[in-house]
């Protein structure tokens, strides 16, 4: 009788954590490498789980793939480590338990860290070794990214008829990190050929049971659950799990009532936890019917605050000018407020506020945005970088902006911390700019990153960055198109210093309906021009412009030349793009005020000509 035949008739008990026991034994290195260097330890743990009552054990191969082993310089040992793992599990099982070849997920929050192509190559290498060694089935576990799991499951189903167990992991009860309800995700996995579908890791029994309450019994597959021992505590640099084995004995029957037929443990569990579950489920009788709870998702739509037209709508219908004025690096905002007021009086549509540009600490742009909005009636456009906040902080920040009534945001990756004033600081990058755009779009639907209701829908107008100063403009446009798919409403470009480049950008993007604000930043000196050209990522100056700035004899003349260059760039963009994005250098708002007035004068003259010739 095979594994699936037994699951038709009775509940099977699986093993628990491997890493938890190895760590408790004082081993703090690559656990998978121990298949080669300390095989007796691995066999001993397998045997302990079987003695505790496990009918199914898994190979010590969760991270035995190219990507994870490369962290230890062991990428060439993938075949040897996986072969040894199967043989050790077989030796320990000795016909008393089924052996599953385990393959863990690679992606977490930031999908761009590991591409799908890399996932496929890495997965195939590990899968083929496990299959060649004669496992009884394949366990795909700890997959937070449903796209990754569906991809590898399809590969595995094509390569083998052995039982396939597919486990997702959740951040929140009942939903995957992309907002997909657990029941829908498991149904999709079953449709792709998984024989057993379920959950492992991240959640303890309580939250895992709550998640399974919303999942009907599969039509063909079986349900599984491998909960963590508990939520972990962090002590003295170590994760500690507190749940005792008796709690697992109490919850085992509840898992059976939810239709689970394969039950084991994940992080923090030991043979004692498995023994407790085996004791509680000694008769192993499965349920064949269950009542499914339906989760009600409630998102209220608040009465909208009076707000100006969205920036992309302005750029579609008329000339629109926004200006960047960076928050100060030092405490005190009097000069900043004077500049903001002067720009407002000149007739800008919004004031954009960078988020610690060039990885340099500045007064919080959210604080400054609130002040200019309330005191001066200025519309703030707040930049949000992925660099400084993790996923928790980003969501908190967005909720705060919504609460403050700030609805215009620009989602960007952010300059790496190593280029700023504190090169030793950590760059977070939990999300890429694409992921951040998706997150904001999801907030507009009233859902958090994990799909949890926010209680209200936000109303963010989502801006995105576009860098045309690249060798292959078509590739940059492809990134734009991807950002539009993610939810971007409009774009702000990096500063452009070439009239020809502005025309080139128009030709490359004229098929897009999404508005573009062309970035123009006046130069203040030859040194400023050289610095931007040579040291600031994403900015390129022509030799001609650098020569013009170098020919200036004094700061006053240099500023005039910088304004003249900016005006010629405005002229080039004027008939091609409605949106102009002026970047203020070094709080020299007098320069951007002059450029704002120039744009409005040019617009007024164009309207007058139209009337005369109309």
Coordinates of C-alpha atoms in Angstrom, one line a residue:
X1 CA 0.0 0.0 0.0
X2 CA 1.4 3.4 -1.0
X3 CA 1.3 6.8 0.8
X4 CA -1.9 8.0 -1.0
X5 CA -3.7 4.7 -0.5
X6 CA -3.1 5.0 3.3
X7 CA -4.3 8.6 3.3
X8 CA -7.5 7.4 1.8
X9 CA -8.1 5.3 4.9
X10 CA -6.5 7.0 7.8
X11 CA -4.6 10.0 9.2
X12 CA -0.8 9.8 9.0
X13 CA 1.6 11.4 11.4
X14 CA 4.6 13.2 9.9
X15 CA 7.8 14.3 11.6
X16 CA 8.7 17.7 13.1
X17 CA 11.6 20.2 12.8
X18 CA 15.1 19.1 11.9
X19 CA 16.8 22.5 12.3
X20 CA 15.3 23.0 15.8
X21 CA 16.9 19.9 17.2
X22 CA 20.2 20.5 15.5
X23 CA 20.3 24.0 16.9
X24 CA 19.5 22.7 20.3
X25 CA 22.4 20.4 20.0
X26 CA 24.7 23.3 19.6
X27 CA 25.0 23.1 15.8
X28 CA 24.9 26.5 14.2
X29 CA 25.9 26.2 10.6
X30 CA 24.5 24.9 7.3
X31 CA 22.2 22.1 8.5
X32 CA 22.0 20.4 5.1
X33 CA 25.8 20.0 4.9
X34 CA 25.6 17.7 7.9
X35 CA 24.3 15.0 5.6
X36 CA 27.9 14.7 4.6
X37 CA 30.0 15.7 7.6
X38 CA 27.8 14.3 10.5
X39 CA 25.4 11.7 9.0
X40 CA 24.9 9.9 12.4
X41 CA 23.3 13.1 13.9
X42 CA 20.8 13.2 11.0
X43 CA 20.0 9.5 11.2
X44 CA 19.5 9.9 15.0
X45 CA 16.9 12.7 14.6
X46 CA 15.0 10.7 11.9
X47 CA 14.9 7.7 14.2
X48 CA 13.7 9.8 17.1
X49 CA 10.7 11.0 15.1
X50 CA 9.9 7.5 13.9
X51 CA 10.1 6.2 17.5
X52 CA 7.7 9.1 18.5
X53 CA 5.1 7.8 16.0
X54 CA 5.9 9.4 12.7
X55 CA 4.6 7.5 9.7
X56 CA 6.2 10.0 7.3
X57 CA 9.6 11.6 7.5
X58 CA 11.3 14.2 5.3
X59 CA 14.8 14.4 4.0
X60 CA 17.2 17.0 5.4
X61 CA 17.1 19.0 2.2
X62 CA 14.9 22.0 2.8
X63 CA 17.7 24.4 1.8
X64 CA 19.8 22.0 -0.2
X65 CA 19.6 24.0 -3.4
X66 CA 22.1 26.1 -5.4
X67 CA 20.9 29.5 -4.1
X68 CA 21.0 28.7 -0.4
X69 CA 24.1 26.5 -0.4
X70 CA 26.0 29.2 -2.3
X71 CA 25.9 31.3 0.9
X72 CA 28.2 28.7 2.4
X73 CA 30.3 28.1 -0.7
X74 CA 28.7 24.7 -1.1
X75 CA 26.9 25.3 -4.4
X76 CA 28.8 22.5 -6.1
X77 CA 27.7 20.0 -3.5
X78 CA 24.0 20.1 -4.3
X79 CA 23.9 16.6 -5.8
X80 CA 26.1 15.0 -3.1
X81 CA 24.1 16.6 -0.2
X82 CA 20.7 15.6 -1.6
X83 CA 21.9 12.0 -2.4
X84 CA 23.2 11.6 1.1
X85 CA 20.0 13.0 2.6
X86 CA 17.8 10.4 0.9
X87 CA 20.1 7.6 1.9
X88 CA 20.2 8.7 5.5
X89 CA 16.4 9.0 5.7
X90 CA 16.0 5.6 4.0
X91 CA 18.5 4.1 6.5
X92 CA 16.6 5.5 9.5
X93 CA 13.1 4.6 8.1
X94 CA 14.1 1.0 7.3
X95 CA 10.7 0.3 5.9
X96 CA 8.9 1.8 8.9
X97 CA 8.1 5.2 7.4
X98 CA 7.6 6.9 4.1
X99 CA 10.4 9.2 3.0
X100 CA 9.5 12.5 1.4
X101 CA 12.2 14.5 -0.5
X102 CA 11.9 18.1 0.7
X103 CA 12.4 21.2 -1.4
X104 CA 11.9 24.6 0.3
X105 CA 10.8 27.8 -1.3
X106 CA 13.2 30.5 -2.3
X107 CA 11.2 33.7 -2.5
X108 CA 10.0 35.7 0.4
X109 CA 8.7 39.3 0.1
X110 CA 10.9 40.7 -2.6
X111 CA 10.4 38.6 -5.7
X112 CA 13.1 40.3 -7.7
X113 CA 15.8 38.8 -5.5
X114 CA 15.3 35.4 -7.2
X115 CA 13.9 35.3 -10.7
X116 CA 11.5 32.6 -11.8
X117 CA 14.1 31.3 -14.3
X118 CA 16.5 30.9 -11.4
X119 CA 13.8 29.2 -9.4
X120 CA 13.3 26.8 -12.2
X121 CA 16.9 25.9 -12.7
X122 CA 17.6 25.5 -9.0
X123 CA 14.4 23.4 -8.5
X124 CA 15.1 21.0 -11.3
X125 CA 18.7 20.3 -10.1
X126 CA 17.4 19.3 -6.7
X127 CA 14.3 17.5 -7.8
X128 CA 16.1 15.2 -10.2
X129 CA 18.6 14.1 -7.6
X130 CA 15.8 13.3 -5.1
X131 CA 13.8 11.4 -7.7
X132 CA 16.9 9.4 -8.8
X133 CA 17.5 8.3 -5.2
X134 CA 14.0 6.8 -4.9
X135 CA 12.0 9.0 -2.5
X136 CA 8.4 8.0 -1.8
X137 CA 7.1 11.4 -2.6
X138 CA 8.1 15.1 -2.8
X139 CA 7.3 17.7 -0.2
X140 CA 7.3 21.4 -1.4
X141 CA 7.2 23.4 1.8
X142 CA 7.4 27.0 3.1
X143 CA 6.3 28.7 -0.1
X144 CA 5.1 32.3 0.7
X145 CA 4.9 33.2 -3.0
X146 CA 2.1 31.3 -4.8
X147 CA 3.6 32.0 -8.2
X148 CA 6.8 30.2 -7.3
X149 CA 4.9 27.2 -5.8
X150 CA 2.7 26.9 -8.8
X151 CA 5.7 27.1 -11.1
X152 CA 7.7 24.3 -9.3
X153 CA 4.6 22.2 -8.8
X154 CA 3.9 22.1 -12.5
X155 CA 7.5 21.1 -13.2
X156 CA 7.4 18.3 -10.5
X157 CA 4.1 17.0 -11.8
X158 CA 5.5 16.7 -15.3
X159 CA 8.5 14.8 -14.1
X160 CA 7.0 12.3 -11.7
X161 CA 3.9 10.3 -10.8
X162 CA 5.0 10.1 -7.2
X163 CA 2.8 11.8 -4.5
X164 CA 3.3 15.6 -4.4
X165 CA 2.7 17.5 -1.2
X166 CA 2.4 21.3 -1.7
X167 CA 2.5 23.6 1.3
X168 CA 2.0 27.4 1.4
X169 CA 3.0 29.6 4.3
X170 CA 1.0 32.5 5.6
X171 CA 1.7 35.9 7.2
X172 CA -2.0 36.4 8.1
X173 CA -4.8 34.0 9.0
X174 CA -6.5 32.7 5.9
X175 CA -4.7 34.6 3.2
X176 CA -1.5 34.4 1.3
X177 CA 0.9 37.4 1.1
X178 CA -0.5 38.5 -2.3
X179 CA -4.1 38.5 -0.9
X180 CA -5.2 35.2 -2.3
X181 CA -7.6 33.4 0.1
X182 CA -6.1 30.1 1.3
X183 CA -9.0 28.1 0.0
X184 CA -8.5 29.5 -3.5
X185 CA -4.8 28.8 -3.4
X186 CA -5.1 25.2 -2.3
X187 CA -7.8 24.6 -5.0
X188 CA -5.3 26.0 -7.6
X189 CA -2.6 23.7 -6.3
X190 CA -4.9 20.7 -6.4
X191 CA -5.8 21.6 -10.0
X192 CA -2.1 21.6 -10.9
X193 CA -1.7 18.1 -9.7
X194 CA -0.8 18.2 -6.0
X195 CA -2.0 15.1 -4.1
X196 CA -1.8 16.7 -0.7
X197 CA -2.2 20.5 -0.1
X198 CA -1.8 22.4 3.1
X199 CA 0.2 24.7 5.4
X200 CA 3.5 24.7 7.2
X201 CA 5.6 27.2 9.2
X202 CA 5.0 30.8 10.4
X203 CA 1.7 30.0 12.2
X204 CA 1.2 28.0 15.4
X205 CA -1.7 25.6 15.8
X206 CA -4.2 28.3 16.9
X207 CA -3.9 30.5 13.8
X208 CA -3.4 27.5 11.4
X209 CA -6.6 26.0 12.6
X210 CA -8.4 29.3 12.1
X211 CA -7.1 29.4 8.5
X212 CA -8.2 25.9 7.8
X213 CA -11.7 26.6 9.1
X214 CA -12.2 28.5 5.8
X215 CA -11.0 25.6 3.6
X216 CA -13.4 22.9 2.3
X217 CA -12.3 19.3 1.9
X218 CA -10.5 19.0 -1.5
X219 CA -12.2 17.1 -4.3
X220 CA -9.3 14.7 -4.9
X221 CA -6.4 15.7 -2.8
X222 CA -5.9 15.5 1.0
X223 CA -5.3 18.3 3.5
X224 CA -2.1 18.6 5.5
X225 CA -0.8 20.8 8.3
X226 CA 2.7 21.3 9.8
X227 CA 2.3 24.1 12.4
X228 CA 5.1 25.8 14.2
X229 CA 5.4 25.1 17.9
X230 CA 4.2 28.6 18.7
X231 CA 5.0 32.2 17.8
X232 CA 8.7 32.6 18.5
X233 CA 10.3 34.8 21.2
X234 CA 13.6 36.5 20.6
X235 CA 16.1 36.1 23.5
X236 CA 19.8 36.8 23.5
X237 CA 20.0 36.7 19.7
X238 CA 18.1 33.4 19.5
X239 CA 14.5 32.4 18.5
X240 CA 12.8 30.4 21.3
X241 CA 9.6 28.4 21.0
X242 CA 7.7 27.9 24.2
X243 CA 4.7 25.7 23.4
X244 CA 4.7 22.4 25.3
X245 CA 3.8 19.1 23.8
X246 CA 0.5 18.8 25.7
X247 CA -0.9 21.7 23.7
X248 CA -0.2 19.7 20.5
X249 CA -2.0 16.8 21.9
X250 CA -5.0 19.0 22.5
X251 CA -5.0 20.6 19.1
X252 CA -4.4 17.4 17.1
X253 CA -8.0 16.4 17.2
X254 CA -9.0 19.9 16.1
X255 CA -6.8 19.5 13.0
X256 CA -8.5 16.2 12.3
X257 CA -11.9 17.9 12.6
X258 CA -10.8 20.4 9.9
X259 CA -10.1 17.4 7.5
X260 CA -6.4 17.2 7.9
X261 CA -5.0 13.7 7.1
X262 CA -1.3 14.4 7.2
X263 CA -0.2 16.2 10.3
X264 CA 3.4 17.0 11.4
X265 CA 5.3 19.9 12.8
X266 CA 7.6 22.7 11.7
X267 CA 9.8 25.2 13.5
X268 CA 10.1 24.6 17.3
X269 CA 8.6 21.1 17.2
X270 CA 10.4 18.1 18.5
X271 CA 9.7 14.3 18.8
X272 CA 7.7 15.1 22.0
X273 CA 5.3 17.2 20.0
X274 CA 4.9 14.4 17.4
X275 CA 4.5 11.8 20.1
X276 CA 1.7 13.9 21.6
X277 CA -0.2 14.2 18.3
X278 CA 0.2 10.5 17.6
X279 CA -1.2 9.7 21.0
X280 CA -4.2 12.0 20.5
X281 CA -4.9 10.5 17.1
X282 CA -4.3 6.9 18.0
X283 CA -7.4 5.7 16.1
X284 CA -6.3 7.7 13.0
X285 CA -9.9 7.9 11.8
X286 CA -10.3 10.9 9.3
X287 CA -13.4 13.0 8.8
X288 CA -15.2 13.0 5.5
X289 CA -17.4 16.1 6.0
X290 CA -16.8 19.5 7.6
X291 CA -18.6 22.8 7.9
X292 CA -16.7 25.6 6.3
X293 CA -16.7 29.1 7.8
X294 CA -16.9 31.9 5.4
X295 CA -14.7 34.9 6.1
X296 CA -16.5 38.2 5.8
X297 CA -14.2 40.9 4.4
X298 CA -15.5 44.3 5.4
X299 CA -14.1 47.4 3.8
X300 CA -15.9 50.7 4.3
X301 CA -15.6 53.5 1.9
X302 CA -15.3 56.7 3.8
X303 CA -16.9 59.9 2.6
X304 CA -14.1 61.4 0.4
X305 CA -12.4 64.5 1.6
X306 CA -12.6 67.4 -0.9
X307 CA -9.5 67.0 -3.0
X308 CA -8.0 68.6 -6.1
X309 CA -7.9 66.6 -9.4
X310 CA -5.4 63.8 -9.4
X311 CA -2.0 64.9 -10.8
X312 CA -2.2 62.5 -13.8
X313 CA -5.5 64.0 -14.7
X314 CA -4.0 67.5 -14.7
X315 CA -1.2 66.4 -17.0
X316 CA -3.7 64.9 -19.3
X317 CA -5.8 68.0 -19.6
X318 CA -3.5 71.0 -19.2
X319 CA 0.0 72.2 -18.5
X320 CA 1.0 70.9 -15.0
X321 CA 4.0 71.9 -13.0
X322 CA 5.3 70.2 -9.9
X323 CA 8.5 71.2 -8.1
X324 CA 10.8 69.2 -5.8
X325 CA 12.0 71.0 -2.7
X326 CA 14.0 68.6 -0.4
X327 CA 13.3 68.8 3.3
X328 CA 16.2 70.3 5.3
X329 CA 19.2 68.2 6.5
X330 CA 19.2 70.2 9.7
X331 CA 16.5 71.2 12.2
X332 CA 14.6 74.3 11.4
X333 CA 12.3 74.8 8.5
X334 CA 11.9 78.6 8.1
X335 CA 13.9 78.9 4.9
X336 CA 12.1 75.8 3.5
X337 CA 8.7 77.2 4.3
X338 CA 9.7 80.5 2.6
X339 CA 10.7 78.6 -0.5
X340 CA 7.5 76.5 -0.4
X341 CA 5.4 79.7 -0.2
X342 CA 7.2 81.4 -3.0
X343 CA 6.7 78.4 -5.3
X344 CA 3.1 78.1 -4.3
X345 CA 2.6 81.8 -5.1
X346 CA 4.3 81.2 -8.5
X347 CA 1.5 78.7 -9.4
X348 CA 2.8 75.1 -8.9
X349 CA 0.3 72.2 -8.8
X350 CA 2.2 70.3 -6.1
X351 CA 5.4 70.3 -4.1
X352 CA 7.3 67.0 -4.2
X353 CA 9.3 66.0 -1.1
X354 CA 12.1 63.5 -1.4
X355 CA 12.5 60.7 1.1
X356 CA 16.1 61.1 2.4
X357 CA 17.5 61.6 -1.1
X358 CA 21.0 60.3 -1.8
X359 CA 20.6 58.2 1.4
X360 CA 21.1 61.3 3.6
X361 CA 19.0 61.9 6.7
X362 CA 16.5 64.8 6.4
X363 CA 13.5 66.0 8.3
X364 CA 10.7 63.5 7.7
X365 CA 8.9 64.4 4.5
X366 CA 5.6 63.2 6.0
X367 CA 6.0 65.8 8.8
X368 CA 7.0 68.6 6.3
X369 CA 4.1 67.6 4.0
X370 CA 1.6 67.9 6.8
X371 CA 2.9 71.4 7.7
X372 CA 2.8 72.8 4.2
X373 CA -0.6 71.3 3.6
X374 CA -2.1 72.7 6.8
X375 CA -0.3 76.1 7.0
X376 CA 0.2 77.0 3.4
X377 CA -2.5 75.1 1.5
X378 CA 0.1 73.4 -0.7
X379 CA -0.5 70.1 -2.2
X380 CA 2.3 67.7 -1.1
X381 CA 3.7 64.8 -3.2
X382 CA 5.5 62.5 -0.8
X383 CA 8.2 60.2 -2.0
X384 CA 8.4 56.7 -0.4
X385 CA 11.5 54.6 -0.7
X386 CA 11.9 50.9 -0.2
X387 CA 15.3 51.5 1.4
X388 CA 14.5 52.8 4.9
X389 CA 11.4 50.8 6.0
X390 CA 10.7 47.1 6.1
X391 CA 7.3 45.8 5.0
X392 CA 5.8 46.6 8.4
X393 CA 7.1 50.1 8.4
X394 CA 5.9 50.8 4.8
X395 CA 2.4 49.8 5.6
X396 CA 2.3 51.8 8.8
X397 CA 3.7 54.8 6.8
X398 CA 1.0 54.5 4.2
X399 CA -1.7 54.2 6.8
X400 CA -0.3 57.3 8.5
X401 CA -0.3 59.3 5.2
X402 CA -3.9 58.3 4.5
X403 CA -4.9 59.4 8.0
X404 CA -3.2 62.8 7.4
X405 CA -5.1 63.2 4.2
X406 CA -2.0 63.0 2.0
X407 CA -2.9 61.2 -1.1
X408 CA -0.1 61.9 -3.6
X409 CA 2.9 59.5 -3.4
X410 CA 5.9 58.6 -5.5
X411 CA 7.0 54.9 -5.1
X412 CA 10.7 54.5 -5.6
X413 CA 13.5 52.0 -4.7
X414 CA 15.7 54.6 -3.1
X415 CA 19.5 55.2 -3.3
X416 CA 21.5 52.5 -1.4
X417 CA 22.7 53.6 2.0
X418 CA 26.3 53.0 1.1
X419 CA 26.3 56.2 -1.1
X420 CA 25.0 58.4 1.7
X421 CA 26.3 59.9 5.0
X422 CA 26.0 56.6 6.8
X423 CA 27.4 53.9 4.5
X424 CA 27.3 51.3 7.3
X425 CA 23.5 51.7 7.7
X426 CA 21.3 48.9 6.5
X427 CA 19.4 49.2 3.2
X428 CA 16.1 47.3 3.8
X429 CA 14.6 46.6 0.4
X430 CA 12.0 44.2 1.6
X431 CA 10.1 45.3 -1.5
X432 CA 11.2 46.5 -4.9
X433 CA 9.6 49.6 -6.4
X434 CA 7.3 47.3 -8.4
X435 CA 6.2 45.6 -5.2
X436 CA 5.6 48.9 -3.5
X437 CA 3.4 50.1 -6.3
X438 CA 1.4 46.9 -6.0
X439 CA 1.1 47.4 -2.3
X440 CA -0.2 50.9 -2.7
X441 CA -2.7 49.8 -5.3
X442 CA -3.8 47.1 -2.9
X443 CA -4.3 49.7 -0.2
X444 CA -6.6 51.5 -2.6
X445 CA -8.6 48.3 -2.6
X446 CA -8.8 48.4 1.2
X447 CA -6.4 45.5 1.8
X448 CA -3.0 45.2 3.4
X449 CA -0.1 43.4 1.8
X450 CA -1.3 40.1 3.3
X451 CA -4.9 40.6 2.2
X452 CA -6.1 41.6 5.6
X453 CA -8.9 44.2 5.5
X454 CA -7.8 47.8 6.4
X455 CA -11.3 48.9 7.3
X456 CA -11.1 51.7 4.7
X457 CA -10.0 52.1 1.1
X458 CA -7.2 54.6 0.5
X459 CA -7.2 57.0 -2.4
X460 CA -3.5 57.3 -3.3
X461 CA -2.5 58.7 -6.7
X462 CA 0.5 56.5 -7.4
X463 CA 3.5 58.1 -9.1
X464 CA 6.5 56.1 -10.3
X465 CA 10.1 56.9 -11.4
X466 CA 11.4 56.7 -14.9
X467 CA 15.1 57.0 -15.8
X468 CA 15.6 57.8 -19.5
X469 CA 19.3 58.4 -19.1
X470 CA 20.2 54.9 -20.1
X471 CA 21.9 53.2 -23.0
X472 CA 18.9 51.1 -24.0
X473 CA 15.8 53.3 -23.7
X474 CA 13.5 50.5 -24.9
X475 CA 14.4 48.5 -21.8
X476 CA 13.6 51.5 -19.6
X477 CA 10.2 51.8 -21.3
X478 CA 9.6 48.1 -20.7
X479 CA 10.1 48.8 -17.0
X480 CA 7.6 51.7 -17.3
X481 CA 5.1 49.3 -18.8
X482 CA 5.6 46.8 -16.0
X483 CA 5.1 49.6 -13.4
X484 CA 1.8 50.5 -15.2
X485 CA 0.7 46.9 -14.9
X486 CA 1.6 47.0 -11.2
X487 CA -0.6 50.1 -10.7
X488 CA 1.4 53.3 -11.5
X489 CA -0.8 56.2 -12.5
X490 CA 1.9 58.6 -13.8
X491 CA 5.7 59.0 -14.0
X492 CA 8.4 61.5 -12.9
X493 CA 11.7 61.3 -14.8
X494 CA 15.2 61.7 -13.7
X495 CA 16.6 65.1 -14.7
X496 CA 17.2 65.3 -18.4
X497 CA 20.0 67.6 -19.8
X498 CA 19.5 67.0 -23.5
X499 CA 16.9 68.4 -25.9
X500 CA 17.5 65.4 -28.2
X501 CA 16.8 63.0 -25.2
X502 CA 13.5 64.7 -24.5
X503 CA 12.4 64.1 -28.2
X504 CA 13.7 60.5 -27.9
X505 CA 11.7 59.9 -24.8
X506 CA 8.6 61.3 -26.5
X507 CA 9.0 58.9 -29.5
X508 CA 9.6 55.9 -27.2
X509 CA 6.6 56.6 -24.9
X510 CA 4.0 58.2 -27.2
X511 CA 2.1 54.9 -27.3
X512 CA 1.4 55.1 -23.6
X513 CA -1.6 56.8 -22.2
X514 CA 0.1 57.3 -18.8
X515 CA 1.2 60.9 -18.2
X516 CA 4.9 61.7 -17.8
X517 CA 6.4 64.7 -16.0
X518 CA 9.7 65.5 -17.6
X519 CA 12.4 66.2 -14.9
X520 CA 14.5 69.4 -15.3
X521 CA 17.0 70.6 -12.7
X522 CA 18.9 73.9 -13.1
X523 CA 22.6 73.7 -12.7
X524 CA 24.3 76.1 -10.3
X525 CA 28.0 75.6 -11.1
X526 CA 30.6 73.7 -13.1
X527 CA 31.4 71.6 -10.0
X528 CA 27.7 70.8 -9.6
X529 CA 27.5 69.7 -13.2
X530 CA 30.6 67.4 -12.9
X531 CA 29.3 65.9 -9.7
X532 CA 25.9 65.1 -11.2
X533 CA 27.4 63.6 -14.3
X534 CA 30.1 61.5 -12.7
X535 CA 28.7 60.6 -9.3
X536 CA 24.9 60.6 -9.1
X537 CA 23.3 57.5 -10.4
X538 CA 20.8 58.0 -13.2
X539 CA 21.9 61.5 -14.3
X540 CA 23.9 62.2 -17.5
X541 CA 25.1 65.5 -18.9
X542 CA 26.3 66.2 -22.4
X543 CA 29.9 67.5 -22.9
X544 CA 28.4 70.7 -24.4
X545 CA 26.4 71.5 -21.2
X546 CA 29.4 70.8 -19.0
X547 CA 31.6 73.0 -21.2
X548 CA 29.0 75.8 -21.0
X549 CA 29.0 75.6 -17.2
X550 CA 32.8 75.4 -17.0
X551 CA 33.0 78.6 -19.0
X552 CA 31.2 80.6 -16.4
X553 CA 33.4 83.0 -14.5
X554 CA 31.5 83.4 -11.2
X555 CA 28.5 81.9 -9.3
X556 CA 26.1 84.5 -10.5
X557 CA 26.9 83.9 -14.1
X558 CA 26.8 80.1 -13.5
X559 CA 23.3 80.4 -12.1
X560 CA 22.1 82.4 -15.0
X561 CA 23.6 79.9 -17.4
X562 CA 22.0 77.0 -15.5
X563 CA 18.6 78.8 -15.8
X564 CA 19.2 79.4 -19.5
X565 CA 19.9 75.7 -20.1
X566 CA 16.8 74.7 -18.1
X567 CA 14.7 77.1 -20.2
X568 CA 15.9 75.6 -23.4
X569 CA 15.0 72.1 -22.1
X570 CA 11.5 73.4 -21.1
X571 CA 11.2 74.7 -24.7
X572 CA 12.0 71.3 -26.0
X573 CA 9.5 69.5 -23.7
X574 CA 6.8 72.1 -24.0
X575 CA 4.9 70.9 -27.0
X576 CA 5.6 67.2 -26.3
X577 CA 4.7 66.8 -22.6
X578 CA 2.1 68.6 -20.4
X579 CA 3.9 67.6 -17.3
X580 CA 7.0 69.5 -16.1
X581 CA 8.9 68.4 -13.0
X582 CA 11.3 70.9 -11.7
X583 CA 14.0 69.9 -9.1
X584 CA 15.3 72.6 -6.9
X585 CA 19.0 72.5 -6.3
X586 CA 20.4 73.2 -2.8
X587 CA 17.2 75.0 -1.6
X588 CA 17.8 77.6 -4.4
X589 CA 14.1 78.0 -4.8
X590 CA 14.6 81.4 -6.5
X591 CA 15.8 79.5 -9.6
X592 CA 12.8 77.2 -9.7
X593 CA 10.4 80.1 -9.1
X594 CA 11.9 81.8 -12.2
X595 CA 11.4 78.6 -14.2
X596 CA 7.8 78.2 -13.0
X597 CA 7.0 81.7 -14.1
X598 CA 8.7 81.1 -17.4
X599 CA 6.5 78.1 -18.0
X600 CA 3.3 80.0 -17.2
X601 CA 4.3 83.0 -19.4
X602 CA 5.1 80.6 -22.2
X603 CA 1.7 78.9 -21.7
X604 CA -0.1 82.3 -21.6
X605 CA 1.7 83.3 -24.9
X606 CA 0.7 80.1 -26.5
X607 CA -3.0 80.5 -25.6
X608 CA -2.9 84.1 -26.9
X609 CA -1.5 83.0 -30.2
X610 CA -4.1 80.3 -30.4
X611 CA -6.9 82.9 -29.9
X612 CA -5.4 85.3 -32.5
X613 CA -5.0 82.6 -35.1
X614 CA -8.1 80.6 -34.0

